CSV table of C-alpha atoms in Angstrom, one decimal:
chain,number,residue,atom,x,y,z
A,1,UNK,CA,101.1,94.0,125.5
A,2,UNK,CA,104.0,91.4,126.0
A,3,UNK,CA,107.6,91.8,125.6
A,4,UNK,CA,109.9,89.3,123.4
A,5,UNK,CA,112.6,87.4,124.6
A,6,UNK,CA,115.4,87.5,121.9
A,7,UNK,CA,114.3,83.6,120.5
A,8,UNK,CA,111.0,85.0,120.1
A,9,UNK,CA,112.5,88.2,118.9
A,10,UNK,CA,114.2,86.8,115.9
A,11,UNK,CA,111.9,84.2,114.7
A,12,UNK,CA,109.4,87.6,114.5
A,13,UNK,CA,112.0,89.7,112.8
A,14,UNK,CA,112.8,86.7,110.6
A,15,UNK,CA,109.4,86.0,109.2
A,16,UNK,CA,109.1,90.1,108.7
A,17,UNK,CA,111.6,90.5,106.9
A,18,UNK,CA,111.3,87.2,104.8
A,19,UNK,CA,107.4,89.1,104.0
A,20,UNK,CA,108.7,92.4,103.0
A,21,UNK,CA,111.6,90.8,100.9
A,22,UNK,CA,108.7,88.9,98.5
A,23,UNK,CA,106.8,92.4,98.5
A,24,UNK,CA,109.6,94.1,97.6
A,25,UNK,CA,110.1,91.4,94.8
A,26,UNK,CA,106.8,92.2,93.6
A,27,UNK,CA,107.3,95.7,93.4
A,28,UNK,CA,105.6,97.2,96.4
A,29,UNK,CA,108.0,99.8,97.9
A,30,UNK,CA,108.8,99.7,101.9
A,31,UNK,CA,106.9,102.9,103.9
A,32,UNK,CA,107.0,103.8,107.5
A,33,UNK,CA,103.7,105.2,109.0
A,34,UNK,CA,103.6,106.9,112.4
A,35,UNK,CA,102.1,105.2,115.4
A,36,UNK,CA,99.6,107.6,116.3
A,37,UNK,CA,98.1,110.0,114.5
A,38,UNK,CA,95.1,112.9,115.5
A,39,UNK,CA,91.8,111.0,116.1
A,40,UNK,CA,89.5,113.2,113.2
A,41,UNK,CA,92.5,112.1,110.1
A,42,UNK,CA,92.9,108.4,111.4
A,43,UNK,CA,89.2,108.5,111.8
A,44,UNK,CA,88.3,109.1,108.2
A,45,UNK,CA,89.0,105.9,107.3
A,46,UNK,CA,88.1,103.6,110.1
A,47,UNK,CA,84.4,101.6,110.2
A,48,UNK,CA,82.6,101.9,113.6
A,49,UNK,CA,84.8,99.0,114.7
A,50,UNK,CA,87.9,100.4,113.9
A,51,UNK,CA,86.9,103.6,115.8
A,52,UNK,CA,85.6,101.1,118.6
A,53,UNK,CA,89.1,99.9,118.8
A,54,UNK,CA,91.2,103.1,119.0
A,55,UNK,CA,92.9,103.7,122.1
A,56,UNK,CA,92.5,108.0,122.5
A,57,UNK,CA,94.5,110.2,124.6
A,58,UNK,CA,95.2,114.2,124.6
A,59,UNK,CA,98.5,115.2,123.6
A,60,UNK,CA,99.9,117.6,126.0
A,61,UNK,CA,101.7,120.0,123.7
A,62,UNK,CA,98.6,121.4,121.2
A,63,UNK,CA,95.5,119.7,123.4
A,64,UNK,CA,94.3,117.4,120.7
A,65,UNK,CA,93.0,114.0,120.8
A,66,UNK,CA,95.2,111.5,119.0
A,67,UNK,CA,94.9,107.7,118.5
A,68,UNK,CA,97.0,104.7,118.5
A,69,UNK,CA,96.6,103.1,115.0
A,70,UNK,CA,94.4,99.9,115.2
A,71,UNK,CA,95.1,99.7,111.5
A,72,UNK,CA,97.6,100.6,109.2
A,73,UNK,CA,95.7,100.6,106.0
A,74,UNK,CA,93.6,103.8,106.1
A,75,UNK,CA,97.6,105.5,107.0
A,76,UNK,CA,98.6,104.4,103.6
A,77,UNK,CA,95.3,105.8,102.1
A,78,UNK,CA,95.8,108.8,103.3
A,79,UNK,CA,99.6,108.6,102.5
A,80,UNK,CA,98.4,108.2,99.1
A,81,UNK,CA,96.4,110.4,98.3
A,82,UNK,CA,98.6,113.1,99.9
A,83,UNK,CA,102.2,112.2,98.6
A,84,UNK,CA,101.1,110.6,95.0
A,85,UNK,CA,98.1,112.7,94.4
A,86,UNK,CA,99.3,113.1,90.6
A,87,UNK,CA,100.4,109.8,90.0
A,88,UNK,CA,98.3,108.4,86.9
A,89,UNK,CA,99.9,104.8,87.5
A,90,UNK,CA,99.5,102.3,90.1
A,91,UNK,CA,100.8,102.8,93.3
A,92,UNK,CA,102.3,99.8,95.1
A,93,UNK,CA,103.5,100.2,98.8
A,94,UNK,CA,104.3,97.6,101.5
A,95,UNK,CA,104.7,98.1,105.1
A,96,UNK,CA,105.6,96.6,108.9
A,97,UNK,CA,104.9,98.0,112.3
A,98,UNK,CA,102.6,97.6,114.8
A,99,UNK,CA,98.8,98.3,115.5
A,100,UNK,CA,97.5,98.4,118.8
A,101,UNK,CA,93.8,97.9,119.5
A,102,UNK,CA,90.8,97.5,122.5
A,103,UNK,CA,90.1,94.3,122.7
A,104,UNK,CA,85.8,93.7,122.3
A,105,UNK,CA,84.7,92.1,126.1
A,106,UNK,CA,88.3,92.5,127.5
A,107,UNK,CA,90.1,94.8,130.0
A,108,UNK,CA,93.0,95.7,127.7
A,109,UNK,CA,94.4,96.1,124.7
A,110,UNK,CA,96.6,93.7,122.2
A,111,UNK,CA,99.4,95.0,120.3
A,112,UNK,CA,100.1,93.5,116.7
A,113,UNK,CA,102.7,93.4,114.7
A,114,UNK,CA,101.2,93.5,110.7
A,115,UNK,CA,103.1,93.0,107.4
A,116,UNK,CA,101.2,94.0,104.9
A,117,UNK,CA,100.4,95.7,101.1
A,118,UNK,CA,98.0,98.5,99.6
A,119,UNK,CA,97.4,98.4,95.4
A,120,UNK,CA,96.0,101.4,94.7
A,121,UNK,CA,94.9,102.6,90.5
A,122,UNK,CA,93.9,99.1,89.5
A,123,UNK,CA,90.8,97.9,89.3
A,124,UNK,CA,88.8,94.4,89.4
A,125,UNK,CA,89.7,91.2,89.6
A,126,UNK,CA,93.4,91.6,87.8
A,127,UNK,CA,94.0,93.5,90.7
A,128,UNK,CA,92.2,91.6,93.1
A,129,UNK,CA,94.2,88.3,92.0
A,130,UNK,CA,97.7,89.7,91.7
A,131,UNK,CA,97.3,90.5,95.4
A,132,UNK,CA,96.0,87.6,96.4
A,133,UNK,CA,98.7,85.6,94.0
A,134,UNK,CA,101.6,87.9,96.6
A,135,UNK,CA,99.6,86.8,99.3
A,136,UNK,CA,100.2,83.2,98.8
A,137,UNK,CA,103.5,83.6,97.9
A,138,UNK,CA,104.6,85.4,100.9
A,139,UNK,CA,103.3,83.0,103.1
A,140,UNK,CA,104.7,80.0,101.4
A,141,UNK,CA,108.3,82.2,101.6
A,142,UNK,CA,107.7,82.6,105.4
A,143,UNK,CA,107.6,78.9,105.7
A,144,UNK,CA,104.1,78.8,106.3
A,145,UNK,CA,103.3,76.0,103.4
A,146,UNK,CA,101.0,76.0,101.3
A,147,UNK,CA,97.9,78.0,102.3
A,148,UNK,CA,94.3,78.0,102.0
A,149,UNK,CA,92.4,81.3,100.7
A,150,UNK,CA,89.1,82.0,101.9
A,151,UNK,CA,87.1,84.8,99.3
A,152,UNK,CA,83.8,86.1,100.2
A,153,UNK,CA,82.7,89.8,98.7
A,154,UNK,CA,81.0,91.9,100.6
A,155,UNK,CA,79.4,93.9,98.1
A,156,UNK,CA,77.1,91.1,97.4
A,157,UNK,CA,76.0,90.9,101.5
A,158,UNK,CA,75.5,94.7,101.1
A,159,UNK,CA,73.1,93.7,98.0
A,160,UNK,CA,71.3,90.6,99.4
A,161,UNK,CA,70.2,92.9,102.6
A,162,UNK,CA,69.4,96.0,100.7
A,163,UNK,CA,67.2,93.5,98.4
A,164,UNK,CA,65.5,92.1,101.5
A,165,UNK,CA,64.5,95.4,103.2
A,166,UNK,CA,64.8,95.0,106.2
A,167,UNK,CA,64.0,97.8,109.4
A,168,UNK,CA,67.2,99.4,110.0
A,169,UNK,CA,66.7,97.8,113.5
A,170,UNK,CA,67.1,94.0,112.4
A,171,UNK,CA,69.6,94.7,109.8
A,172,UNK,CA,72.3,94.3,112.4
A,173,UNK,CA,70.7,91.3,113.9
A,174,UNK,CA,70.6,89.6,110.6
A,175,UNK,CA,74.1,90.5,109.9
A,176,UNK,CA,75.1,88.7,113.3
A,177,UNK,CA,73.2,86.2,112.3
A,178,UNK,CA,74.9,85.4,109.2
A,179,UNK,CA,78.1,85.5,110.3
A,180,UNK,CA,77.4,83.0,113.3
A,181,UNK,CA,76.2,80.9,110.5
A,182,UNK,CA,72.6,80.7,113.0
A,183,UNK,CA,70.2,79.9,110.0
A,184,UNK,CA,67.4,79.4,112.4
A,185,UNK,CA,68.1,83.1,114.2
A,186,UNK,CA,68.2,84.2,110.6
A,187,UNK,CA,64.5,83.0,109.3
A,188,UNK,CA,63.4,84.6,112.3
A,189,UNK,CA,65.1,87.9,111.1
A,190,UNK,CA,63.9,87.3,107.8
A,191,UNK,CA,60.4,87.0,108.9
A,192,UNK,CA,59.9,90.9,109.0
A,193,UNK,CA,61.6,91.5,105.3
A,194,UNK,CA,60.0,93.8,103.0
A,195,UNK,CA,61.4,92.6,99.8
A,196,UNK,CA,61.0,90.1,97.0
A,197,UNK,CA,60.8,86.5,97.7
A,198,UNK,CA,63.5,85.9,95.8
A,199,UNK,CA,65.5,88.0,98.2
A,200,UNK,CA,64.5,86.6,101.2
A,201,UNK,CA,65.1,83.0,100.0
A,202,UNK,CA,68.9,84.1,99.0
A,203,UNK,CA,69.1,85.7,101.9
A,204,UNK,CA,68.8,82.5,104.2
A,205,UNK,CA,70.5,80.4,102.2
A,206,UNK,CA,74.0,82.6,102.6
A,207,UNK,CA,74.8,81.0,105.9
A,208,UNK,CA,75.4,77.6,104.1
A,209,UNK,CA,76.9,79.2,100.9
A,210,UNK,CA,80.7,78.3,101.5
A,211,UNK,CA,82.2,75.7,100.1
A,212,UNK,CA,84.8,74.9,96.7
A,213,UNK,CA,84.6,77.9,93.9
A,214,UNK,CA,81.8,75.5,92.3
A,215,UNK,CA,79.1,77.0,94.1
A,216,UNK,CA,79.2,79.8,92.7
A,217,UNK,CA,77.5,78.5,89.8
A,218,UNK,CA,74.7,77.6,91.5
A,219,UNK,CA,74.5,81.0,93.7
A,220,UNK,CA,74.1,82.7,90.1
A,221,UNK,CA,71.1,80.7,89.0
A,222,UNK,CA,69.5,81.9,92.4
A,223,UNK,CA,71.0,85.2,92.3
A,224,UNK,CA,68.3,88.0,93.1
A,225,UNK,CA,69.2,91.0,91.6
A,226,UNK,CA,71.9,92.4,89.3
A,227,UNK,CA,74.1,93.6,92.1
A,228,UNK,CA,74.0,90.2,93.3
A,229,UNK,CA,74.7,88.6,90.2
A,230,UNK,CA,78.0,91.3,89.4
A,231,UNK,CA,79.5,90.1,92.9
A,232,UNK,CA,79.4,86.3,92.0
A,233,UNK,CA,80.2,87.3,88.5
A,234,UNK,CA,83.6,88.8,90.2
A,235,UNK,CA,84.2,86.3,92.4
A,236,UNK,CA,84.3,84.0,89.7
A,237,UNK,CA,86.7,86.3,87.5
A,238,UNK,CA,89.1,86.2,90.4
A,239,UNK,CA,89.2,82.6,91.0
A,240,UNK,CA,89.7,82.3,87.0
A,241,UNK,CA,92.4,84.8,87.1
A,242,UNK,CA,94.3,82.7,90.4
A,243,UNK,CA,93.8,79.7,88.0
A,244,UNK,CA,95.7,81.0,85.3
A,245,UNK,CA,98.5,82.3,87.5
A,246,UNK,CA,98.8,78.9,89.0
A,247,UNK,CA,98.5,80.1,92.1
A,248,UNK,CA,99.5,77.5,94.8
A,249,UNK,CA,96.5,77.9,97.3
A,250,UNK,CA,93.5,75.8,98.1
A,251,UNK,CA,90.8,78.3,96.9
A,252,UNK,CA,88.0,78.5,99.0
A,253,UNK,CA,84.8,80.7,98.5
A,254,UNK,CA,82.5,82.1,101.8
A,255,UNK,CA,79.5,84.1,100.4
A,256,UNK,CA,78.2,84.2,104.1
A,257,UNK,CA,81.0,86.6,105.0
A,258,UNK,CA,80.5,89.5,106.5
A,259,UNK,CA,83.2,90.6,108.6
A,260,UNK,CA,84.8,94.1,107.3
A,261,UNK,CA,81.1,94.9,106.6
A,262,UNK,CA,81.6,98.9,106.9
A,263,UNK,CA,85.0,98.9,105.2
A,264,UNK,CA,85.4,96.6,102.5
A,265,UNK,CA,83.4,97.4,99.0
A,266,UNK,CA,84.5,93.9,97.3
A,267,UNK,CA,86.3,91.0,98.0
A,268,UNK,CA,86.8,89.8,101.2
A,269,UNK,CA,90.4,87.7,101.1
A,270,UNK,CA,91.4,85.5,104.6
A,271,UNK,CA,94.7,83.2,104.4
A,272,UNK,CA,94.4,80.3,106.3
A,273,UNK,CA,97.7,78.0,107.5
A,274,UNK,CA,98.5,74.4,109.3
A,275,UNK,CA,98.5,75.4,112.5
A,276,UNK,CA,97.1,78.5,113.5
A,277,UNK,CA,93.4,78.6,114.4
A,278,UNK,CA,92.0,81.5,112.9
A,279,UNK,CA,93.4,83.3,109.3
A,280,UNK,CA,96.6,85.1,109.6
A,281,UNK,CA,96.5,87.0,106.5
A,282,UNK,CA,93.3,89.6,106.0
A,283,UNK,CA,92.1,91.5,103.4
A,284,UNK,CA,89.9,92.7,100.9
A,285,UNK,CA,89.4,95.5,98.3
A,286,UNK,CA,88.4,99.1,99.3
A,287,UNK,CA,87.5,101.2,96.5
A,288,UNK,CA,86.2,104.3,98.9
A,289,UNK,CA,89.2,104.3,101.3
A,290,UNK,CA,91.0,106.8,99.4
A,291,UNK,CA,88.4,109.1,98.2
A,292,UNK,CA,87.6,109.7,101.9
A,293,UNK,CA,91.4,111.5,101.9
A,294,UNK,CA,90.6,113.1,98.8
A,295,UNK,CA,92.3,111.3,96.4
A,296,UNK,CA,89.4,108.9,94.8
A,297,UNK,CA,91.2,105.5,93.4
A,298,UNK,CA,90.2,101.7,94.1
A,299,UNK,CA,92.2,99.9,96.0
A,300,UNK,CA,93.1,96.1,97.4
A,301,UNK,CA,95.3,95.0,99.7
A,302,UNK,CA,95.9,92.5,102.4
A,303,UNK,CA,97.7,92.3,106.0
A,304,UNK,CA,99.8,89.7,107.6
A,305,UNK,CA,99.9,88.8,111.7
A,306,UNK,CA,103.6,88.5,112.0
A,307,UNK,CA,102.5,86.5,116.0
A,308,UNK,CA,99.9,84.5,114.5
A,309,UNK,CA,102.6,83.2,111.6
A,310,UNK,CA,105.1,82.3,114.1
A,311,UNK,CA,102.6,81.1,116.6
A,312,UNK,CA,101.8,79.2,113.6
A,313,UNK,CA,105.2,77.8,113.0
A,314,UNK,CA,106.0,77.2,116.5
A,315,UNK,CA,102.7,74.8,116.5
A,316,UNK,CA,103.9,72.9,113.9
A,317,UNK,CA,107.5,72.6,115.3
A,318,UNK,CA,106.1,71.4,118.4
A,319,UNK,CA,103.9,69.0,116.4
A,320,UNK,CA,107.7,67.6,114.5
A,321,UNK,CA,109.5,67.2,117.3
A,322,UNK,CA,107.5,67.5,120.5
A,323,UNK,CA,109.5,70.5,122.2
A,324,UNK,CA,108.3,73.9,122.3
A,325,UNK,CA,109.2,76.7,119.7
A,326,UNK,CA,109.9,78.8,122.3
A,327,UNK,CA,112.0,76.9,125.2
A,328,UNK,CA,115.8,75.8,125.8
A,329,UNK,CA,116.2,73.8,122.7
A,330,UNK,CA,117.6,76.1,120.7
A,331,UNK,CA,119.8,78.9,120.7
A,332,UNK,CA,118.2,82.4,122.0
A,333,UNK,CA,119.5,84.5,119.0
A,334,UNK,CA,120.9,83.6,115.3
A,335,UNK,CA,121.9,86.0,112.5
A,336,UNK,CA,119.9,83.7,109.8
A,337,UNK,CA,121.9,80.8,109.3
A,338,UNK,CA,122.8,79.4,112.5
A,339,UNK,CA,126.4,80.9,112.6
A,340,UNK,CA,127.8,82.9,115.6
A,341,UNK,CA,131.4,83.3,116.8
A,342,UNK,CA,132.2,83.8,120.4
A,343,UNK,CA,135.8,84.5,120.5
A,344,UNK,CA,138.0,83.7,124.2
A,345,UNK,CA,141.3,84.9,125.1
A,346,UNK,CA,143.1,87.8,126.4
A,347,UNK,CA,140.7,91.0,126.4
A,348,UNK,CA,142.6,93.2,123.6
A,349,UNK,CA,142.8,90.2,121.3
A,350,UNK,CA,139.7,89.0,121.8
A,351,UNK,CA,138.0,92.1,120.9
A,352,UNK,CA,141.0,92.5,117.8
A,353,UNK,CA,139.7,89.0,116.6
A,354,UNK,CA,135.8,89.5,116.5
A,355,UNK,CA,136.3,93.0,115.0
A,356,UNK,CA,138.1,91.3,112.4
A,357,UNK,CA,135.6,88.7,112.1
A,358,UNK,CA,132.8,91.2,112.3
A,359,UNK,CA,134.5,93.1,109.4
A,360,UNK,CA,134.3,90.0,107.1
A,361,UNK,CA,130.5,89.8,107.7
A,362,UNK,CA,130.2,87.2,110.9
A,363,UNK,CA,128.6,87.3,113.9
A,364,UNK,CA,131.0,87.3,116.4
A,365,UNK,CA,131.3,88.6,120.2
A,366,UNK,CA,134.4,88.8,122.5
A,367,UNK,CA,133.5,86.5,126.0
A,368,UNK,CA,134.3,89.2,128.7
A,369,UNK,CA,133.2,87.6,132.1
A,370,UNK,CA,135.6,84.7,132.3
A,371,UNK,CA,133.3,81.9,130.8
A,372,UNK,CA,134.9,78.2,131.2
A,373,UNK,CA,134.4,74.6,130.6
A,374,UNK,CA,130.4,73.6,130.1
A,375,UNK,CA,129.7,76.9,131.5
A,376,UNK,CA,130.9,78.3,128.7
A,377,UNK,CA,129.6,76.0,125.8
A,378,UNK,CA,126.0,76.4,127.6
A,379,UNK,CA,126.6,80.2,126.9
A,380,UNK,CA,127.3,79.5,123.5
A,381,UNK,CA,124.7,77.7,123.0
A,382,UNK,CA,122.2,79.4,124.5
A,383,UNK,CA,122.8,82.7,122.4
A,384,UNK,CA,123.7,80.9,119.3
A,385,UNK,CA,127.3,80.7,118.5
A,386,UNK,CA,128.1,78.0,117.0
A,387,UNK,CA,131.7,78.3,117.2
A,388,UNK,CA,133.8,79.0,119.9
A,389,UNK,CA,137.7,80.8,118.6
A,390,UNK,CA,140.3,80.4,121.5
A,391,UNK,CA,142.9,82.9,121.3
A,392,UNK,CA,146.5,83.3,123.1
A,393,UNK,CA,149.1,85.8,122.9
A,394,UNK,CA,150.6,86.5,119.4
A,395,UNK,CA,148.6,84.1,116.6
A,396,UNK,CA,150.2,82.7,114.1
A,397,UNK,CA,148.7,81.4,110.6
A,398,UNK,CA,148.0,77.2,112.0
A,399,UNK,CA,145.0,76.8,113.8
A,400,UNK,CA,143.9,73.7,115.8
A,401,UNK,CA,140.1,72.5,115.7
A,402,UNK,CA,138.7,70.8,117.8
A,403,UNK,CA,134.7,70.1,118.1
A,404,UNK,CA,133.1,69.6,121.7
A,405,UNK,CA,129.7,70.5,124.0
A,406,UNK,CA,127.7,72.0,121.5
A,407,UNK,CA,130.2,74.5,119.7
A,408,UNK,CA,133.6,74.0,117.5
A,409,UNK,CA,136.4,75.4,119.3
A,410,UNK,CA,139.4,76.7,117.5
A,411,UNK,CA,142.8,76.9,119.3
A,412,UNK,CA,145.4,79.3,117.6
A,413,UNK,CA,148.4,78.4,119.3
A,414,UNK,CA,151.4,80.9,120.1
């Protein structure tokens, strides 16, 4: 839980607003979930890990147990299929807020703020790719260049361990296993399988399955079932569908994935960018998300980490220029293009003059402590105004300018 210094502040608000403009572009429309919600509804569509994660506590007026979000998605399901229960079309809706969750083997929590959309009504890979498509887009838009998509499906892990039979007690274990990418811990698991052969040999080769979209043709000639074999097939549709769009990502397929293993049903998206260490977009399809509200549909949809993007962006600013994103090189606030007015002078002026500038859509602020010399350009710099408008007495229609310490100063002379 960390506060934001107003720098910090507006790079955040910057890149979430820049996120929901392109979603809005695309046609999702802006919702507002609540923070909390009571445990049994918010619980309906959370995994064992997203229960894990809730932060619970009674709330005093009716005695019930509510939760902090740790995910915004199963909101919007249940949003859904409450408020556009008889909608026979696709549903598009986009959101921002924060999530707060337990952290696994820490002492607190960690609050996030997401960015994100839910597709609900359309199915396979169409779907899947037009999401994926925004995905890419949005990123790019934020600044974040071109990214790199990671695409497993976890349908087909569901498949490949069903098919090797395992005890329910080493199902787990091998699941860990796969993810670690431990093929040695793996065999070991493997060794008490039940199943075909052919099951058991796919099933240790999916730590090393990851790679460029060409493996995929070779997963399919060792494919063990027709489960398996559907997943790769739409794997494959969606990469062919991203090709068509042009989509400009660096497609990269992960058949070994396996996080999201008790929420998603398909494909398993992650959006990886210069500078941040782990993805900063997740996602996936979720076909029995909204059936669990009522309201059975499939669905797709993705999140963004509005820190992790500007931790990304910071990284690479510090990489440019060798400063940091977040110290005194810069000014503390902006209003999107660097422009800010801090007007000087006699109080009742001062404050006639930035209402007026205010009024024609600047950013502008009347200096009220009695600011001078480099003590006053450092405050101008420091909270991003640009320009610095001297007033005295009665103005007249001349003005003076003259540039110094950071900040243009403009003289209106009596």
């Amino acid at each position: 839980m960390r506060d934001f210094a107003p720098q910090a502040t507006a790079a955040r608000r910057r890149i979430a607003e820049t996120l929901l403009g392109v979603f809005e572009r695309w046609g999702f429309a802006r919702v507002i979930t609540p923070a909390f919600e009571y445990e049994d509804v918010l619980a309906l569509g959370l995994g064992g890990a997203g229960r894990a994660a809730a932060i619970r506590f009674v709330e005093p007026s009716s005695g019930q147990v509510v939760a902090l979000r740790p995910d915004i998605t199963p909101q919007i399901a249940r949003l859904i299929a409450t408020r556009f229960r008889e909608e026979t079309g696709a549903v598009r809706l986009c959101y921002e807020g924060t999530v707060v969750r337990l952290e696994r083997g820490a002492r607190g929590q960690r609050e996030l703020i997401q960015a994100g959309v839910e597709l609900a009504g359309v199915t396979g890979p169409q779907g899947d790719a037009e999401v994926i498509a925004l995905g890419a887009a949005a990123l790019q838009e934020a600044g974040l260049g071109r990214p790199t998509i990671d695409l497993g499906h976890l349908g087909l892990a569901r498949e490949v361990l069903d098919a090797v039979d395992l005890p329910s007690s080493d199902r787990a274990r091998a699941r860990r296993c796969i993810g670690k990418r431990d093929g040695t811990g793996l065999e070991a698991v493997l060794a008490s399988a039940r199943g075909s052969k052919a099951a058991v040999n796919f099933a240790a080769l999916l730590p090393e399955l990851s790679g460029p979209p060409s493996i995929l043709a070779a997963a399919r000639k060792k494919a063990p079932t027709p489960g398996v074999r559907r997943a790769l097939a739409d794997l494959q549709a969606i990469v062919d569908a991203l090709g068509g769009r042009q989509v400009k990502a660096r497609v990269h397929v992960d058949l070994g994935e396996v996080r999201g293993f008790d929420y998603y049903t398909g494909v398993r998206v992650q959006g990886f960018v210069e500078g941040a260490p782990d993805a900063v977009l997740k996602g996936g399809r979720y076909d029995d998300l909204l059936g669990r509200y009522g309201r059975p549909s499939p669905a797709v949809g993705f999140a963004i980490d509005v820190e992790a993007a500007a931790g990304a962006l910071e990284a690479r600013a510090r990489g440019d220029s060798g400063t940091s994103g977040g110290g005194d090189g810069g000014p503390l606030i902006g209003d999107g293009n660097g422009i800010g007015v801090l007007v000087v002078g006699p109080v009742v002026l001062a404050l006639r003059t930035a209402e007026e500038l205010r009024a024609v859509g600047k950013r502008a602020v009347a200096e009220l402590c009695g600011l001078q010399g480099a003590e006053l350009a450092a405050y101008a710099r420091r909270w991003g105004f640009s320009e610095i408008v001297r007033v005295k007495g009665i103005r007249e229609q001349g003005a003076r300018i003259r540039r110094g310490a950071g900040a243009s100063r403009r003289e209106e002379q009596e």
